[in-house]
Amino acid sequence: RDARLQRVEILPRDTTVVVGRTFRPLVTAIDYLGDRLVPAVGWRSRDSTVAVGDGAGSVTAVAPGTAWI
């Protein structure tokens, strides 16, 4: 089966998280046949003093501010 991806959707596109709280963005991959896949993902933050991502797909707010994940 051809499993090449056509697009990836990540929700929410942006969010506000209270310091100390963790959230898990929903990632859906759509292949060329239109089938939806839920891939295993990990996240990294551009500013780990504000938010940290992990290899299990979660993001935790560690301080006030804005961070790109």
GROMACS .gro file of N, CA and C in nm:
model
  207
    1ARG      N    1   0.083  -0.118   0.000
    1ARG     CA    2   0.000   0.000   0.000
    1ARG      C    3   0.088   0.125   0.000
    2ASP      N    4   0.051   0.223  -0.077
    2ASP     CA    5   0.123   0.349  -0.085
    2ASP      C    6   0.079   0.438   0.031
    3ALA      N    7   0.170   0.467   0.123
    3ALA     CA    8   0.134   0.544   0.243
    3ALA      C    9   0.193   0.685   0.241
    4ARG      N   10   0.228   0.737   0.123
    4ARG     CA   11   0.282   0.874   0.118
    4ARG      C   12   0.178   0.973   0.170
    5LEU      N   13   0.225   1.071   0.243
    5LEU     CA   14   0.135   1.168   0.302
    5LEU      C   15   0.101   1.280   0.204
    6GLN      N   16  -0.023   1.323   0.211
    6GLN     CA   17  -0.066   1.438   0.134
    6GLN      C   18  -0.059   1.563   0.221
    7ARG      N   19  -0.102   1.549   0.347
    7ARG     CA   20  -0.095   1.663   0.439
    7ARG      C   21  -0.099   1.615   0.583
    8VAL      N   22  -0.062   1.706   0.673
    8VAL     CA   23  -0.066   1.681   0.816
    8VAL      C   24  -0.145   1.794   0.881
    9GLU      N   25  -0.239   1.759   0.966
    9GLU     CA   26  -0.319   1.857   1.039
    9GLU      C   27  -0.280   1.853   1.185
   10ILE      N   28  -0.260   1.971   1.245
   10ILE     CA   29  -0.226   1.981   1.386
   10ILE      C   30  -0.326   2.075   1.451
   11LEU      N   31  -0.394   2.027   1.554
   11LEU     CA   32  -0.494   2.107   1.625
   11LEU      C   33  -0.465   2.105   1.774
   12PRO      N   34  -0.478   2.212   1.844
   12PRO     CA   35  -0.510   2.343   1.792
   12PRO      C   36  -0.389   2.407   1.726
   13ARG      N   37  -0.413   2.503   1.639
   13ARG     CA   38  -0.302   2.573   1.573
   13ARG      C   39  -0.231   2.664   1.672
   14ASP      N   40  -0.305   2.720   1.764
   14ASP     CA   41  -0.243   2.794   1.874
   14ASP      C   42  -0.332   2.777   1.997
   15THR      N   43  -0.275   2.795   2.114
   15THR     CA   44  -0.350   2.775   2.238
   15THR      C   45  -0.281   2.849   2.351
   16THR      N   46  -0.353   2.865   2.459
   16THR     CA   47  -0.298   2.920   2.582
   16THR      C   48  -0.299   2.810   2.686
   17VAL      N   49  -0.186   2.793   2.753
   17VAL     CA   50  -0.173   2.688   2.854
   17VAL      C   51  -0.126   2.751   2.984
   18VAL      N   52  -0.189   2.715   3.093
   18VAL     CA   53  -0.150   2.764   3.225
   18VAL      C   54  -0.017   2.701   3.264
   19VAL      N   55   0.071   2.783   3.323
   19VAL     CA   56   0.202   2.733   3.367
   19VAL      C   57   0.182   2.610   3.457
   20GLY      N   58   0.261   2.507   3.426
   20GLY     CA   59   0.253   2.382   3.501
   20GLY      C   60   0.159   2.280   3.439
   21ARG      N   61   0.079   2.323   3.344
   21ARG     CA   62  -0.015   2.231   3.277
   21ARG      C   63   0.047   2.173   3.151
   22THR      N   64  -0.002   2.057   3.114
   22THR     CA   65   0.046   1.986   2.995
   22THR      C   66  -0.071   1.966   2.901
   23PHE      N   67  -0.045   1.976   2.771
   23PHE     CA   68  -0.147   1.943   2.673
   23PHE      C   69  -0.084   1.860   2.562
   24ARG      N   70  -0.169   1.794   2.487
   24ARG     CA   71  -0.124   1.709   2.378
   24ARG      C   72  -0.196   1.753   2.250
   25PRO      N   73  -0.125   1.822   2.159
   25PRO     CA   74  -0.188   1.858   2.032
   25PRO      C   75  -0.231   1.733   1.954
   26LEU      N   76  -0.341   1.743   1.886
   26LEU     CA   77  -0.392   1.633   1.804
   26LEU      C   78  -0.329   1.642   1.665
   27VAL      N   79  -0.263   1.535   1.624
   27VAL     CA   80  -0.198   1.530   1.493
   27VAL      C   81  -0.267   1.422   1.410
   28THR      N   82  -0.310   1.462   1.291
   28THR     CA   83  -0.369   1.367   1.197
   28THR      C   84  -0.296   1.379   1.064
   29ALA      N   85  -0.253   1.268   1.011
   29ALA     CA   86  -0.189   1.265   0.879
   29ALA      C   87  -0.289   1.208   0.780
   30ILE      N   88  -0.297   1.267   0.662
   30ILE     CA   89  -0.386   1.219   0.557
   30ILE      C   90  -0.301   1.174   0.440
   31ASP      N   91  -0.319   1.049   0.399
   31ASP     CA   92  -0.238   0.999   0.288
   31ASP      C   93  -0.304   1.032   0.155
   32TYR      N   94  -0.240   0.994   0.045
   32TYR     CA   95  -0.289   1.026  -0.090
   32TYR      C   96  -0.421   0.958  -0.123
   33LEU      N   97  -0.456   0.855  -0.046
   33LEU     CA   98  -0.584   0.787  -0.068
   33LEU      C   99  -0.696   0.850   0.015
   34GLY      N  100  -0.660   0.950   0.098
   34GLY     CA  101  -0.760   1.015   0.182
   34GLY      C  102  -0.778   0.949   0.317
   35ASP      N  103  -0.700   0.845   0.344
   35ASP     CA  104  -0.711   0.776   0.472
   35ASP      C  105  -0.643   0.859   0.581
   36ARG      N  106  -0.706   0.863   0.698
   36ARG     CA  107  -0.651   0.937   0.812
   36ARG      C  108  -0.568   0.843   0.898
   37LEU      N  109  -0.452   0.891   0.936
   37LEU     CA  110  -0.360   0.815   1.020
   37LEU      C  111  -0.330   0.900   1.142
   38VAL      N  112  -0.309   0.837   1.256
   38VAL     CA  113  -0.269   0.910   1.377
   38VAL      C  114  -0.125   0.869   1.406
   39PRO      N  115  -0.030   0.952   1.363
   39PRO     CA  116   0.111   0.915   1.378
   39PRO      C  117   0.162   0.941   1.520
   40ALA      N  118   0.268   0.871   1.556
   40ALA     CA  119   0.339   0.901   1.680
   40ALA      C  120   0.425   1.024   1.654
   41VAL      N  121   0.416   1.124   1.741
   41VAL     CA  122   0.492   1.247   1.723
   41VAL      C  123   0.558   1.288   1.853
   42GLY      N  124   0.662   1.366   1.840
   42GLY     CA  125   0.728   1.429   1.953
   42GLY      C  126   0.739   1.577   1.923
   43TRP      N  127   0.757   1.659   2.024
   43TRP     CA  128   0.762   1.803   2.006
   43TRP      C  129   0.889   1.860   2.066
   44ARG      N  130   0.934   1.971   2.008
   44ARG     CA  131   1.045   2.050   2.060
   44ARG      C  132   1.000   2.195   2.064
   45SER      N  133   1.049   2.270   2.160
   45SER     CA  134   1.014   2.410   2.173
   45SER      C  135   1.129   2.497   2.128
   46ARG      N  136   1.097   2.610   2.064
   46ARG     CA  137   1.202   2.707   2.029
   46ARG      C  138   1.248   2.783   2.153
   47ASP      N  139   1.166   2.784   2.257
   47ASP     CA  140   1.203   2.853   2.381
   47ASP      C  141   1.169   2.763   2.499
   48SER      N  142   1.263   2.681   2.540
   48SER     CA  143   1.238   2.585   2.647
   48SER      C  144   1.229   2.650   2.785
   49THR      N  145   1.251   2.782   2.794
   49THR     CA  146   1.227   2.851   2.921
   49THR      C  147   1.078   2.881   2.939
   50VAL      N  148   0.999   2.869   2.832
   50VAL     CA  149   0.855   2.897   2.835
   50VAL      C  150   0.774   2.768   2.825
   51ALA      N  151   0.813   2.679   2.734
   51ALA     CA  152   0.741   2.553   2.714
   51ALA      C  153   0.838   2.445   2.671
   52VAL      N  154   0.810   2.323   2.712
   52VAL     CA  155   0.894   2.210   2.672
   52VAL      C  156   0.806   2.102   2.610
   53GLY      N  157   0.858   2.042   2.505
   53GLY     CA  158   0.789   1.932   2.441
   53GLY      C  159   0.863   1.803   2.472
   54ASP      N  160   0.795   1.692   2.451
   54ASP     CA  161   0.861   1.563   2.474
   54ASP      C  162   0.838   1.467   2.359
   55GLY      N  163   0.906   1.356   2.364
   55GLY     CA  164   0.898   1.255   2.259
   55GLY      C  165   0.768   1.178   2.260
   56ALA      N  166   0.687   1.196   2.363
   56ALA     CA  167   0.560   1.124   2.373
   56ALA      C  168   0.443   1.205   2.318
   57GLY      N  169   0.470   1.328   2.270
   57GLY     CA  170   0.365   1.407   2.208
   57GLY      C  171   0.300   1.511   2.297
   58SER      N  172   0.356   1.534   2.417
   58SER     CA  173   0.299   1.633   2.508
   58SER      C  174   0.383   1.760   2.512
   59VAL      N  175   0.318   1.870   2.549
   59VAL     CA  176   0.384   1.999   2.565
   59VAL      C  177   0.345   2.053   2.703
   60THR      N  178   0.444   2.104   2.778
   60THR     CA  179   0.418   2.158   2.911
   60THR      C  180   0.462   2.303   2.919
   61ALA      N  181   0.374   2.389   2.974
   61ALA     CA  182   0.408   2.528   2.996
   61ALA      C  183   0.490   2.536   3.126
   62VAL      N  184   0.608   2.598   3.119
   62VAL     CA  185   0.694   2.606   3.237
   62VAL      C  186   0.711   2.748   3.289
   63ALA      N  187   0.673   2.849   3.210
   63ALA     CA  188   0.683   2.989   3.254
   63ALA      C  189   0.593   3.073   3.163
   64PRO      N  190   0.553   3.192   3.208
   64PRO     CA  191   0.474   3.280   3.122
   64PRO      C  192   0.554   3.319   2.997
   65GLY      N  193   0.486   3.337   2.888
   65GLY     CA  194   0.551   3.380   2.764
   65GLY      C  195   0.490   3.312   2.644
   66THR      N  196   0.558   3.327   2.532
   66THR     CA  197   0.514   3.269   2.406
   66THR      C  198   0.624   3.179   2.351
   67ALA      N  199   0.587   3.062   2.303
   67ALA     CA  200   0.686   2.971   2.247
   67ALA      C  201   0.627   2.903   2.123
   68TRP      N  202   0.712   2.882   2.025
   68TRP     CA  203   0.676   2.803   1.906
   68TRP      C  204   0.714   2.659   1.936
   69ILE      N  205   0.622   2.570   1.908
   69ILE     CA  206   0.647   2.427   1.931
   69ILE      C  207   0.666   2.359   1.797
   0.00000   0.00000   0.00000
